[in-house]
């Protein structure tokens, strides 16, 4: 594999598909060859800072969330299409992992959730879940039926059904709040507690704690392998932990 030099520190990345290319974002969008690690293309997004990147579940497009604009870029040809204007400044991009619904969700910094259709590339709904004021992390369940948002205003994780994003279906309190959320392939959502030396496994159905994992210091980010066998934790003070 190779290192890919970027103009600034890349803060966001994703896969375009299983075994497909990767996408990283810093000053531009970088398409990375999955097998060899070299840069296939560097694509600019009109100089806008990138808040998050994602890929359509059906494949074919990478997406970049740039403030109140959503850019989408064709894989392979790397054509940057006209951006889709959003109603609020976007913080997180969430793609329905199951596919078939052609939906992608932008969680805004004002607590609204914008639903976009990735066939027509337009906004189909803007919802404001009550009480959601400061999104600091977000994830979509493996089934694509629920969105979870860590709310910094009251240190909760709020669950909204994708069928009714204007209603908070359930919530749980995390002391000190959650720094990151990651949805596993099963019925669990993992939360990196911001002030606790713990990773929380939250039941995606009830939105209540299912299990906790002790770690040596608070986590900055958490991820789980597709088979659910390993948790990867990045710590706030540096270092990585892997849990079987």
mmCIF file of C-alpha atoms in Angstrom, residues 87-89 91 107-113 127-129 132-135:
data_model
loop_
_atom_site.group_PDB
_atom_site.id
_atom_site.type_symbol
_atom_site.label_atom_id
_atom_site.label_comp_id
_atom_site.label_asym_id
_atom_site.label_seq_id
_atom_site.Cartn_x
_atom_site.Cartn_y
_atom_site.Cartn_z
ATOM 1 C CA UNK A 87 -32.059 24.123 4.204
ATOM 2 C CA UNK A 88 -29.441 24.093 6.971
ATOM 3 C CA UNK A 89 -25.711 23.711 7.535
ATOM 4 C CA UNK A 91 -22.926 18.134 9.893
ATOM 5 C CA UNK A 107 -28.173 15.964 9.954
ATOM 6 C CA UNK A 108 -27.876 19.736 10.292
ATOM 7 C CA UNK A 109 -26.176 21.726 13.012
ATOM 8 C CA UNK A 110 -29.572 23.188 13.955
ATOM 9 C CA UNK A 111 -30.992 19.727 14.708
ATOM 10 C CA UNK A 112 -33.001 19.355 11.497
ATOM 11 C CA UNK A 113 -32.747 16.226 9.351
ATOM 12 C CA UNK A 127 -37.819 17.372 9.725
ATOM 13 C CA UNK A 128 -37.112 18.930 13.128
ATOM 14 C CA UNK A 129 -37.145 16.308 15.928
ATOM 15 C CA UNK A 132 -32.574 17.918 19.174
ATOM 16 C CA UNK A 133 -30.390 21.019 19.413
ATOM 17 C CA UNK A 134 -26.684 20.144 19.182
ATOM 18 C CA UNK A 135 -25.830 17.095 17.026
#
